[in-house]
Amino acid sequence: MEEALGVPARLIRPVRHGNAFEETIERLLQHIKLGLFGVGEKLPAERELSELLGVSRATLRDALAELQKAGYVEVRRGRSGGTYVSEGRLGGLAGSADLDPAEVNDVLTFRAVLEPAASSLAAKAALSPRQRRHLLDALADVAAAPVELYRPKDARFHVAIAEVSGSPSLVAAVADTRARVSDLLDRIPFLEPNLEHSNRQHQEIIDAILRGDADGAYRATQDHLQGTASLLHGFLVSPENSSAAASDVP
Amino acid sequence: MEEALGVPARLIRPVRHGNAFEETIERLLQHIKLGLFGVGEKLPAERELSELLGVSRATLRDALAELQKAGYVEVRRGRSGGTYVSEGRLGGLAGSADLDPAEVNDVLTFRAVLEPAASSLAAKAALSPRQRRHLLDALADVAAAPVELYRPKDARFHVAIAEVSGSPSLVAAVADTRARVSDLLDRIPFLEPNLEHSNRQHQEIIDAILRGDADGAYRATQDHLQGTASLLHGFLVSPENSSAAASDVP
DNA sequence: TCTTAATGGTCTGTAATTAGTCCAAAAGTC
DNA sequence: GACTTTTGGACTAATTACAGACCATTAAGA
């Protein structure tokens, strides 16, 4: 695992991860899967969305056409038409497929760094009434979600916490990492999650944040992540792979 | 600051930040400024580098030509020729220029999340002799650096800590954030940094990591970041901008 | 010394991407 | 019902980016 420490090649990452078309599809899919655009809701208009994504309308349209063909969205034209997120079609096909241990460790470690910190920052921030409302809305939303919509609502909830932490970079990192975890979860057989337990933990996190208890929020979030971490680690056979990933960070 | 909470538009980021040419220049510059390629050292060969950066050789060459024109690198042809990092020309022109308070807060907050966590993870990991050596080398390197080379060596040191933390994503995030801080520092008048104090803190961090003291490493890193944070905050006039940024995360 | 290998330098054809314009449908507004 | 606005749909020309082949230069190695 540890070849070439310090050799620049190890630290040089690709500037681009595929062409604009592919990256746009991936980004849109990420937003849909993370519940950023709820089922049945409308995406921004093409002209606006292409602007937001920093991509030409032509490229965006190619990507949207692909998503439409795959059944993720429906497109209607005319005034108050637009691109609408389809029902169903969430959470991929629970095919097995091999988890890359390095990817699992990386994403779980990184997430264990980001999310508890986000909760802690949220607790320390002087939250406006709007922000409190936002958190409570997200909490209620995930608590009310049926099992098949749980994952996106859950993701949306955790991103909401990052949103009130005051750092856009942190929000982006949390969203990216959630998407990566989601992709990993799509690759393992579906296990009925313990929604009640999860919701209780969500409540704890929010309670701690709203009463300004940074340490409590940090620890509650840490505990909450543990479940997914163990689940994913359980699907890595080799006992060598466990390492310190997803363990706590003070 | 808090308009449109939860509205998707806020969470949609550009897929690309400019064209491939610009992104490549920026990335190379980042690597040079962060001391990834030391002064006088040779960058990987064009064919290899273009592969690593995921960009065509033509585009990479355009970018290198630009860097050459700006005096950052020198190019020699023939066998064992290549692209060499020039002396001098580091650390931009200490022009004043306006700091964007949002950017300052974002980057300092994010960094305060990432770096202490990286140190803590490094302390918890079972470090191989090579990894310990890598850390000690980086430490010695920064301690021996003359003032004009301090910034890149310092950055390299902190990236080295992230490298042994076991999460490539964390390494990338730390490197990116360091680069952003560096850009901000370039925009304020040069203040002679207290190198001795900084080096003592580096030593403390490494000591804690090597003896496996995660909490100690976390706190030492937190303290170390405080200096830069105060410095940058000092250049933001409005008292409203301080917020919780760069404060500690449990 | 001669050969070879590693490197940057140059060119060409193709594909992806963009910006811009105009068209067509649907729904609101008067 | 006629007009206007908002939306997706379709085309074009220009630019950017790419892959690949080939040339030129230099130093290492036989």
mmCIF file of N, CA and C in Angstrom, chain A residues 50-175:
data_model
loop_
_atom_site.group_PDB
_atom_site.id
_atom_site.type_symbol
_atom_site.label_atom_id
_atom_site.label_comp_id
_atom_site.label_asym_id
_atom_site.label_seq_id
_atom_site.Cartn_x
_atom_site.Cartn_y
_atom_site.Cartn_z
ATOM 1 N N SER A 50 -27.562 24.877 -16.802
ATOM 2 C CA SER A 50 -26.282 24.800 -17.506
ATOM 3 C C SER A 50 -25.340 25.876 -16.973
ATOM 4 N N GLU A 51 -25.932 27.006 -16.636
ATOM 5 C CA GLU A 51 -25.133 28.083 -16.046
ATOM 6 C C GLU A 51 -24.561 27.645 -14.695
ATOM 7 N N LEU A 52 -25.421 27.089 -13.856
ATOM 8 C CA LEU A 52 -24.995 26.669 -12.521
ATOM 9 C C LEU A 52 -23.910 25.610 -12.590
ATOM 10 N N LEU A 53 -24.040 24.730 -13.572
ATOM 11 C CA LEU A 53 -23.078 23.640 -13.670
ATOM 12 C C LEU A 53 -21.832 24.041 -14.456
ATOM 13 N N GLY A 54 -21.863 25.214 -15.038
ATOM 14 C CA GLY A 54 -20.702 25.679 -15.767
ATOM 15 C C GLY A 54 -20.425 24.874 -17.017
ATOM 16 N N VAL A 55 -21.496 24.507 -17.689
ATOM 17 C CA VAL A 55 -21.390 23.625 -18.833
ATOM 18 C C VAL A 55 -22.362 24.159 -19.894
ATOM 19 N N SER A 56 -22.083 23.897 -21.162
ATOM 20 C CA SER A 56 -22.966 24.468 -22.168
ATOM 21 C C SER A 56 -24.323 23.773 -22.156
ATOM 22 N N ARG A 57 -25.296 24.469 -22.691
ATOM 23 C CA ARG A 57 -26.637 23.895 -22.665
ATOM 24 C C ARG A 57 -26.673 22.613 -23.480
ATOM 25 N N ALA A 58 -25.918 22.589 -24.565
ATOM 26 C CA ALA A 58 -25.896 21.389 -25.410
ATOM 27 C C ALA A 58 -25.431 20.179 -24.606
ATOM 28 N N THR A 59 -24.356 20.359 -23.877
ATOM 29 C CA THR A 59 -23.820 19.252 -23.083
ATOM 30 C C THR A 59 -24.807 18.846 -21.995
ATOM 31 N N LEU A 60 -25.377 19.836 -21.344
ATOM 32 C CA LEU A 60 -26.360 19.524 -20.320
ATOM 33 C C LEU A 60 -27.512 18.728 -20.907
ATOM 34 N N ARG A 61 -27.954 19.135 -22.086
ATOM 35 C CA ARG A 61 -29.081 18.448 -22.709
ATOM 36 C C ARG A 61 -28.722 16.991 -23.045
ATOM 37 N N ASP A 62 -27.509 16.786 -23.506
ATOM 38 C CA ASP A 62 -27.073 15.409 -23.763
ATOM 39 C C ASP A 62 -27.170 14.581 -22.477
ATOM 40 N N ALA A 63 -26.703 15.173 -21.398
ATOM 41 C CA ALA A 63 -26.725 14.455 -20.122
ATOM 42 C C ALA A 63 -28.159 14.184 -19.680
ATOM 43 N N LEU A 64 -29.011 15.197 -19.805
ATOM 44 C CA LEU A 64 -30.405 15.015 -19.393
ATOM 45 C C LEU A 64 -31.089 13.945 -20.240
ATOM 46 N N ALA A 65 -30.766 13.925 -21.529
ATOM 47 C CA ALA A 65 -31.359 12.908 -22.410
ATOM 48 C C ALA A 65 -30.988 11.517 -21.922
ATOM 49 N N GLU A 66 -29.755 11.389 -21.487
ATOM 50 C CA GLU A 66 -29.294 10.091 -20.982
ATOM 51 C C GLU A 66 -30.053 9.706 -19.716
ATOM 52 N N LEU A 67 -30.223 10.650 -18.833
ATOM 53 C CA LEU A 67 -30.952 10.376 -17.588
ATOM 54 C C LEU A 67 -32.407 10.031 -17.886
ATOM 55 N N GLN A 68 -32.940 10.684 -18.905
ATOM 56 C CA GLN A 68 -34.328 10.417 -19.275
ATOM 57 C C GLN A 68 -34.447 8.990 -19.807
ATOM 58 N N LYS A 69 -33.496 8.615 -20.673
ATOM 59 C CA LYS A 69 -33.504 7.279 -21.254
ATOM 60 C C LYS A 69 -33.400 6.227 -20.145
ATOM 61 N N ALA A 70 -32.653 6.566 -19.099
ATOM 62 C CA ALA A 70 -32.470 5.612 -18.007
ATOM 63 C C ALA A 70 -33.611 5.667 -17.000
ATOM 64 N N GLY A 71 -34.549 6.572 -17.225
ATOM 65 C CA GLY A 71 -35.731 6.598 -16.375
ATOM 66 C C GLY A 71 -35.620 7.419 -15.103
ATOM 67 N N TYR A 72 -34.593 8.214 -14.995
ATOM 68 C CA TYR A 72 -34.450 9.005 -13.777
ATOM 69 C C TYR A 72 -35.295 10.271 -13.794
ATOM 70 N N VAL A 73 -35.485 10.818 -14.980
ATOM 71 C CA VAL A 73 -36.253 12.065 -15.065
ATOM 72 C C VAL A 73 -37.246 11.999 -16.225
ATOM 73 N N GLU A 74 -38.231 12.876 -16.155
ATOM 74 C CA GLU A 74 -39.161 13.042 -17.268
ATOM 75 C C GLU A 74 -39.109 14.499 -17.688
ATOM 76 N N VAL A 75 -39.240 14.708 -18.975
ATOM 77 C CA VAL A 75 -39.114 16.070 -19.490
ATOM 78 C C VAL A 75 -40.435 16.486 -20.131
ATOM 79 N N ARG A 76 -40.904 17.671 -19.770
ATOM 80 C CA ARG A 76 -42.121 18.210 -20.391
ATOM 81 C C ARG A 76 -41.791 19.571 -20.979
ATOM 82 N N ARG A 77 -42.352 19.860 -22.118
ATOM 83 C CA ARG A 77 -42.017 21.154 -22.697
ATOM 84 C C ARG A 77 -43.124 22.155 -22.483
ATOM 85 N N GLY A 78 -42.895 23.360 -22.974
ATOM 86 C CA GLY A 78 -43.881 24.418 -22.808
ATOM 87 C C GLY A 78 -43.692 25.151 -21.491
ATOM 88 N N ARG A 79 -44.394 26.251 -21.401
ATOM 89 C CA ARG A 79 -44.298 27.047 -20.175
ATOM 90 C C ARG A 79 -44.691 26.190 -18.971
ATOM 91 N N SER A 80 -43.961 26.399 -17.881
ATOM 92 C CA SER A 80 -44.070 25.538 -16.696
ATOM 93 C C SER A 80 -43.901 24.069 -17.048
ATOM 94 N N GLY A 81 -43.177 23.826 -18.101
ATOM 95 C CA GLY A 81 -42.647 22.491 -18.343
ATOM 96 C C GLY A 81 -41.309 22.430 -17.633
ATOM 97 N N GLY A 82 -40.503 21.452 -17.984
ATOM 98 C CA GLY A 82 -39.205 21.350 -17.343
ATOM 99 C C GLY A 82 -38.797 19.903 -17.186
ATOM 100 N N THR A 83 -37.788 19.680 -16.396
ATOM 101 C CA THR A 83 -37.279 18.335 -16.154
ATOM 102 C C THR A 83 -37.691 17.910 -14.752
ATOM 103 N N TYR A 84 -38.439 16.831 -14.662
ATOM 104 C CA TYR A 84 -38.965 16.382 -13.370
ATOM 105 C C TYR A 84 -38.340 15.060 -12.959
ATOM 106 N N VAL A 85 -38.037 14.955 -11.681
ATOM 107 C CA VAL A 85 -37.465 13.713 -11.161
ATOM 108 C C VAL A 85 -38.555 12.637 -11.111
ATOM 109 N N SER A 86 -38.280 11.497 -11.735
ATOM 110 C CA SER A 86 -39.250 10.416 -11.771
ATOM 111 C C SER A 86 -39.378 9.737 -10.422
ATOM 112 N N GLU A 87 -40.499 9.067 -10.233
ATOM 113 C CA GLU A 87 -40.622 8.218 -9.047
ATOM 114 C C GLU A 87 -39.809 6.957 -9.299
ATOM 115 N N GLY A 88 -39.693 6.147 -8.258
ATOM 116 C CA GLY A 88 -38.967 4.902 -8.412
ATOM 117 C C GLY A 88 -37.563 5.150 -8.923
ATOM 118 N N ARG A 89 -36.936 4.177 -9.427
ATOM 119 C CA ARG A 89 -35.631 4.303 -10.064
ATOM 120 C C ARG A 89 -34.550 4.870 -9.158
ATOM 121 N N LEU A 90 -34.783 4.840 -7.853
ATOM 122 C CA LEU A 90 -33.738 5.304 -6.949
ATOM 123 C C LEU A 90 -33.001 4.111 -6.377
ATOM 124 N N GLY A 91 -31.785 4.339 -5.984
ATOM 125 C CA GLY A 91 -31.042 3.309 -5.262
ATOM 126 C C GLY A 91 -30.555 2.166 -6.115
ATOM 127 N N GLY A 92 -30.382 2.412 -7.390
ATOM 128 C CA GLY A 92 -29.732 1.432 -8.274
ATOM 129 C C GLY A 92 -30.232 0.009 -8.102
ATOM 130 N N LEU A 93 -29.602 -0.900 -8.781
ATOM 131 C CA LEU A 93 -29.961 -2.309 -8.718
ATOM 132 C C LEU A 93 -29.029 -2.950 -7.716
ATOM 133 N N ALA A 94 -29.588 -3.409 -6.621
ATOM 134 C CA ALA A 94 -28.749 -3.945 -5.556
ATOM 135 C C ALA A 94 -27.941 -5.142 -6.035
ATOM 136 N N GLY A 95 -27.103 -4.924 -7.008
ATOM 137 C CA GLY A 95 -26.245 -6.000 -7.472
ATOM 138 C C GLY A 95 -25.097 -6.139 -6.498
ATOM 139 N N SER A 96 -24.557 -7.329 -6.404
ATOM 140 C CA SER A 96 -23.396 -7.457 -5.540
ATOM 141 C C SER A 96 -22.301 -6.606 -6.150
ATOM 142 N N ALA A 97 -21.257 -7.187 -6.618
ATOM 143 C CA ALA A 97 -20.130 -6.456 -7.187
ATOM 144 C C ALA A 97 -19.127 -6.190 -6.075
ATOM 145 N N ASP A 98 -17.908 -6.113 -6.477
ATOM 146 C CA ASP A 98 -16.805 -6.064 -5.546
ATOM 147 C C ASP A 98 -16.582 -4.658 -5.031
ATOM 148 N N LEU A 99 -16.468 -4.559 -3.743
ATOM 149 C CA LEU A 99 -16.095 -3.297 -3.134
ATOM 150 C C LEU A 99 -14.581 -3.200 -3.146
ATOM 151 N N ASP A 100 -14.106 -2.052 -3.533
ATOM 152 C CA ASP A 100 -12.669 -1.816 -3.472
ATOM 153 C C ASP A 100 -12.332 -1.410 -2.033
ATOM 154 N N PRO A 101 -11.568 -2.233 -1.343
ATOM 155 C CA PRO A 101 -11.271 -1.944 0.073
ATOM 156 C C PRO A 101 -10.657 -0.567 0.263
ATOM 157 N N ALA A 102 -9.785 -0.183 -0.654
ATOM 158 C CA ALA A 102 -9.139 1.122 -0.511
ATOM 159 C C ALA A 102 -10.188 2.233 -0.580
ATOM 160 N N GLU A 103 -11.116 2.086 -1.514
ATOM 161 C CA GLU A 103 -12.165 3.094 -1.642
ATOM 162 C C GLU A 103 -13.039 3.127 -0.393
ATOM 163 N N VAL A 104 -13.385 1.949 0.107
ATOM 164 C CA VAL A 104 -14.222 1.887 1.306
ATOM 165 C C VAL A 104 -13.524 2.573 2.479
ATOM 166 N N ASN A 105 -12.267 2.223 2.693
ATOM 167 C CA ASN A 105 -11.550 2.834 3.804
ATOM 168 C C ASN A 105 -11.420 4.339 3.628
ATOM 169 N N ASP A 106 -11.108 4.729 2.422
ATOM 170 C CA ASP A 106 -10.921 6.155 2.165
ATOM 171 C C ASP A 106 -12.182 6.934 2.472
ATOM 172 N N VAL A 107 -13.267 6.473 1.906
ATOM 173 C CA VAL A 107 -14.495 7.252 2.021
ATOM 174 C C VAL A 107 -15.013 7.241 3.453
ATOM 175 N N LEU A 108 -14.863 6.122 4.146
ATOM 176 C CA LEU A 108 -15.340 6.074 5.528
ATOM 177 C C LEU A 108 -14.466 6.924 6.436
ATOM 178 N N THR A 109 -13.176 6.885 6.192
ATOM 179 C CA THR A 109 -12.277 7.712 6.992
ATOM 180 C C THR A 109 -12.589 9.190 6.784
ATOM 181 N N PHE A 110 -12.710 9.546 5.527
ATOM 182 C CA PHE A 110 -12.930 10.959 5.210
ATOM 183 C C PHE A 110 -14.260 11.435 5.799
ATOM 184 N N ARG A 111 -15.251 10.599 5.667
ATOM 185 C CA ARG A 111 -16.559 10.963 6.192
ATOM 186 C C ARG A 111 -16.518 11.126 7.706
ATOM 187 N N ALA A 112 -15.758 10.245 8.354
ATOM 188 C CA ALA A 112 -15.655 10.317 9.812
ATOM 189 C C ALA A 112 -14.930 11.585 10.241
ATOM 190 N N VAL A 113 -14.174 12.154 9.326
ATOM 191 C CA VAL A 113 -13.538 13.438 9.616
ATOM 192 C C VAL A 113 -14.537 14.576 9.424
ATOM 193 N N LEU A 114 -15.273 14.514 8.312
ATOM 194 C CA LEU A 114 -16.098 15.651 7.921
ATOM 195 C C LEU A 114 -17.371 15.821 8.745
ATOM 196 N N GLU A 115 -18.136 14.749 8.844
ATOM 197 C CA GLU A 115 -19.484 14.938 9.371
ATOM 198 C C GLU A 115 -19.561 15.284 10.849
ATOM 199 N N PRO A 116 -18.784 14.604 11.698
ATOM 200 C CA PRO A 116 -18.828 15.046 13.095
ATOM 201 C C PRO A 116 -18.375 16.499 13.234
ATOM 202 N N ALA A 117 -17.383 16.886 12.451
ATOM 203 C CA ALA A 117 -16.916 18.268 12.512
ATOM 204 C C ALA A 117 -18.015 19.223 12.076
ATOM 205 N N ALA A 118 -18.761 18.839 11.052
ATOM 206 C CA ALA A 118 -19.852 19.690 10.576
ATOM 207 C C ALA A 118 -20.886 19.876 11.687
ATOM 208 N N SER A 119 -21.223 18.798 12.372
ATOM 209 C CA SER A 119 -22.210 18.894 13.456
ATOM 210 C C SER A 119 -21.695 19.802 14.560
ATOM 211 N N SER A 120 -20.430 19.629 14.865
ATOM 212 C CA SER A 120 -19.856 20.436 15.923
ATOM 213 C C SER A 120 -19.874 21.920 15.558
ATOM 214 N N LEU A 121 -19.505 22.222 14.330
ATOM 215 C CA LEU A 121 -19.520 23.619 13.884
ATOM 216 C C LEU A 121 -20.944 24.173 13.911
ATOM 217 N N ALA A 122 -21.878 23.343 13.493
ATOM 218 C CA ALA A 122 -23.275 23.790 13.493
ATOM 219 C C ALA A 122 -23.706 24.131 14.913
ATOM 220 N N ALA A 123 -23.267 23.331 15.868
ATOM 221 C CA ALA A 123 -23.643 23.582 17.256
ATOM 222 C C ALA A 123 -23.020 24.878 17.767
ATOM 223 N N LYS A 124 -21.825 25.171 17.299
ATOM 224 C CA LYS A 124 -21.140 26.377 17.775
ATOM 225 C C LYS A 124 -21.650 27.644 17.121
ATOM 226 N N ALA A 125 -22.177 27.501 15.925
ATOM 227 C CA ALA A 125 -22.627 28.684 15.198
ATOM 228 C C ALA A 125 -23.843 29.295 15.870
ATOM 229 N N ALA A 126 -23.993 30.595 15.685
ATOM 230 C CA ALA A 126 -25.205 31.261 16.156
ATOM 231 C C ALA A 126 -26.244 31.090 15.065
ATOM 232 N N LEU A 127 -27.101 30.099 15.230
ATOM 233 C CA LEU A 127 -28.038 29.781 14.149
ATOM 234 C C LEU A 127 -29.207 30.752 14.105
ATOM 235 N N SER A 128 -29.523 31.179 12.896
ATOM 236 C CA SER A 128 -30.692 32.035 12.726
ATOM 237 C C SER A 128 -31.941 31.160 12.820
ATOM 238 N N PRO A 129 -33.089 31.787 13.074
ATOM 239 C CA PRO A 129 -34.340 31.016 13.098
ATOM 240 C C PRO A 129 -34.546 30.231 11.809
ATOM 241 N N ARG A 130 -34.191 30.817 10.692
ATOM 242 C CA ARG A 130 -34.329 30.125 9.413
ATOM 243 C C ARG A 130 -33.500 28.855 9.384
ATOM 244 N N GLN A 131 -32.291 28.982 9.902
ATOM 245 C CA GLN A 131 -31.406 27.827 9.869
ATOM 246 C C GLN A 131 -31.923 26.713 10.774
ATOM 247 N N ARG A 132 -32.434 27.121 11.944
ATOM 248 C CA ARG A 132 -33.010 26.109 12.845
ATOM 249 C C ARG A 132 -34.184 25.411 12.175
ATOM 250 N N ARG A 133 -35.000 26.217 11.562
ATOM 251 C CA ARG A 133 -36.166 25.701 10.837
ATOM 252 C C ARG A 133 -35.695 24.697 9.760
ATOM 253 N N HIS A 134 -34.660 25.083 9.046
ATOM 254 C CA HIS A 134 -34.135 24.237 7.974
ATOM 255 C C HIS A 134 -33.741 22.873 8.528
ATOM 256 N N LEU A 135 -33.054 22.877 9.639
ATOM 257 C CA LEU A 135 -32.631 21.618 10.253
ATOM 258 C C LEU A 135 -33.837 20.790 10.683
ATOM 259 N N LEU A 136 -34.785 21.452 11.317
ATOM 260 C CA LEU A 136 -35.950 20.712 11.811
ATOM 261 C C LEU A 136 -36.780 20.162 10.656
ATOM 262 N N ASP A 137 -36.876 20.933 9.598
ATOM 263 C CA ASP A 137 -37.589 20.447 8.417
ATOM 264 C C ASP A 137 -36.933 19.194 7.862
ATOM 265 N N ALA A 138 -35.621 19.262 7.745
ATOM 266 C CA ALA A 138 -34.900 18.106 7.196
ATOM 267 C C ALA A 138 -35.075 16.900 8.108
ATOM 268 N N LEU A 139 -35.051 17.154 9.398
ATOM 269 C CA LEU A 139 -35.229 16.068 10.370
ATOM 270 C C LEU A 139 -36.610 15.424 10.214
ATOM 271 N N ALA A 140 -37.631 16.260 10.133
ATOM 272 C CA ALA A 140 -38.995 15.738 9.999
ATOM 273 C C ALA A 140 -39.136 14.978 8.684
ATOM 274 N N ASP A 141 -38.510 15.511 7.678
ATOM 275 C CA ASP A 141 -38.593 14.920 6.349
ATOM 276 C C ASP A 141 -38.032 13.503 6.320
ATOM 277 N N VAL A 142 -36.897 13.341 6.946
ATOM 278 C CA VAL A 142 -36.288 12.012 6.923
ATOM 279 C C VAL A 142 -37.070 11.058 7.828
ATOM 280 N N ALA A 143 -37.588 11.583 8.921
ATOM 281 C CA ALA A 143 -38.346 10.725 9.842
ATOM 282 C C ALA A 143 -39.617 10.202 9.184
ATOM 283 N N ALA A 144 -40.168 11.029 8.278
ATOM 284 C CA ALA A 144 -41.435 10.649 7.638
ATOM 285 C C ALA A 144 -41.221 9.835 6.371
ATOM 286 N N ALA A 145 -39.990 9.662 5.969
ATOM 287 C CA ALA A 145 -39.731 9.027 4.669
ATOM 288 C C ALA A 145 -40.008 7.524 4.707
ATOM 289 N N PRO A 146 -40.667 7.011 3.683
ATOM 290 C CA PRO A 146 -40.849 5.572 3.563
ATOM 291 C C PRO A 146 -39.500 4.933 3.290
ATOM 292 N N VAL A 147 -39.408 3.653 3.532
ATOM 293 C CA VAL A 147 -38.105 2.994 3.471
ATOM 294 C C VAL A 147 -37.413 3.156 2.118
ATOM 295 N N GLU A 148 -38.178 3.174 1.034
ATOM 296 C CA GLU A 148 -37.532 3.244 -0.276
ATOM 297 C C GLU A 148 -36.989 4.636 -0.575
ATOM 298 N N LEU A 149 -37.442 5.623 0.193
ATOM 299 C CA LEU A 149 -36.910 6.985 -0.010
ATOM 300 C C LEU A 149 -35.966 7.386 1.103
ATOM 301 N N TYR A 150 -35.659 6.427 1.970
ATOM 302 C CA TYR A 150 -34.908 6.802 3.164
ATOM 303 C C TYR A 150 -33.519 7.347 2.850
ATOM 304 N N ARG A 151 -32.831 6.656 1.982
ATOM 305 C CA ARG A 151 -31.446 7.047 1.717
ATOM 306 C C ARG A 151 -31.307 8.501 1.269
ATOM 307 N N PRO A 152 -32.039 8.923 0.222
ATOM 308 C CA PRO A 152 -31.899 10.323 -0.191
ATOM 309 C C PRO A 152 -32.305 11.319 0.888
ATOM 310 N N LYS A 153 -33.352 11.009 1.626
ATOM 311 C CA LYS A 153 -33.771 11.951 2.671
ATOM 312 C C LYS A 153 -32.718 12.019 3.771
ATOM 313 N N ASP A 154 -32.146 10.887 4.064
ATOM 314 C CA ASP A 154 -31.088 10.828 5.069
ATOM 315 C C ASP A 154 -29.895 11.681 4.619
ATOM 316 N N ALA A 155 -29.519 11.495 3.366
ATOM 317 C CA ALA A 155 -28.400 12.264 2.831
ATOM 318 C C ALA A 155 -28.706 13.756 2.907
ATOM 319 N N ARG A 156 -29.923 14.103 2.496
ATOM 320 C CA ARG A 156 -30.316 15.511 2.509
ATOM 321 C C ARG A 156 -30.207 16.094 3.913
ATOM 322 N N PHE A 157 -30.587 15.293 4.888
ATOM 323 C CA PHE A 157 -30.515 15.719 6.284
ATOM 324 C C PHE A 157 -29.075 16.036 6.692
ATOM 325 N N HIS A 158 -28.187 15.140 6.329
ATOM 326 C CA HIS A 158 -26.807 15.352 6.746
ATOM 327 C C HIS A 158 -26.163 16.517 5.999
ATOM 328 N N VAL A 159 -26.549 16.695 4.767
ATOM 329 C CA VAL A 159 -26.038 17.851 4.034
ATOM 330 C C VAL A 159 -26.578 19.141 4.662
ATOM 331 N N ALA A 160 -27.808 19.077 5.142
ATOM 332 C CA ALA A 160 -28.399 20.264 5.775
ATOM 333 C C ALA A 160 -27.573 20.698 6.978
ATOM 334 N N ILE A 161 -27.077 19.743 7.734
ATOM 335 C CA ILE A 161 -26.236 20.089 8.879
ATOM 336 C C ILE A 161 -24.984 20.812 8.400
ATOM 337 N N ALA A 162 -24.379 20.266 7.367
ATOM 338 C CA ALA A 162 -23.176 20.920 6.843
ATOM 339 C C ALA A 162 -23.500 22.329 6.348
ATOM 340 N N GLU A 163 -24.687 22.481 5.788
ATOM 341 C CA GLU A 163 -25.072 23.792 5.256
ATOM 342 C C GLU A 163 -25.059 24.876 6.313
ATOM 343 N N VAL A 164 -25.458 24.543 7.522
ATOM 344 C CA VAL A 164 -25.494 25.577 8.554
ATOM 345 C C VAL A 164 -24.159 25.695 9.289
ATOM 346 N N SER A 165 -23.165 24.930 8.847
ATOM 347 C CA SER A 165 -21.870 24.992 9.518
ATOM 348 C C SER A 165 -21.066 26.192 9.057
ATOM 349 N N GLY A 166 -21.492 26.809 7.967
ATOM 350 C CA GLY A 166 -20.868 28.058 7.556
ATOM 351 C C GLY A 166 -19.714 27.919 6.590
ATOM 352 N N SER A 167 -19.409 26.706 6.137
ATOM 353 C CA SER A 167 -18.324 26.541 5.185
ATOM 354 C C SER A 167 -18.787 25.827 3.918
ATOM 355 N N PRO A 168 -18.895 26.572 2.827
ATOM 356 C CA PRO A 168 -19.325 25.962 1.562
ATOM 357 C C PRO A 168 -18.456 24.775 1.157
ATOM 358 N N SER A 169 -17.164 24.883 1.414
ATOM 359 C CA SER A 169 -16.286 23.767 1.057
ATOM 360 C C SER A 169 -16.657 22.520 1.832
ATOM 361 N N LEU A 170 -17.027 22.720 3.057
ATOM 362 C CA LEU A 170 -17.415 21.586 3.884
ATOM 363 C C LEU A 170 -18.706 20.971 3.356
ATOM 364 N N VAL A 171 -19.625 21.814 2.941
ATOM 365 C CA VAL A 171 -20.876 21.306 2.367
ATOM 366 C C VAL A 171 -20.574 20.449 1.143
ATOM 367 N N ALA A 172 -19.736 20.975 0.271
ATOM 368 C CA ALA A 172 -19.400 20.239 -0.954
ATOM 369 C C ALA A 172 -18.740 18.912 -0.622
ATOM 370 N N ALA A 173 -17.829 18.938 0.337
ATOM 371 C CA ALA A 173 -17.117 17.709 0.684
ATOM 372 C C ALA A 173 -18.065 16.680 1.284
ATOM 373 N N VAL A 174 -18.963 17.134 2.132
ATOM 374 C CA VAL A 174 -19.930 16.200 2.728
ATOM 375 C C VAL A 174 -20.829 15.612 1.648
ATOM 376 N N ALA A 175 -21.289 16.452 0.744
ATOM 377 C CA ALA A 175 -22.173 15.961 -0.322
ATOM 378 C C ALA A 175 -21.441 14.928 -1.183
#
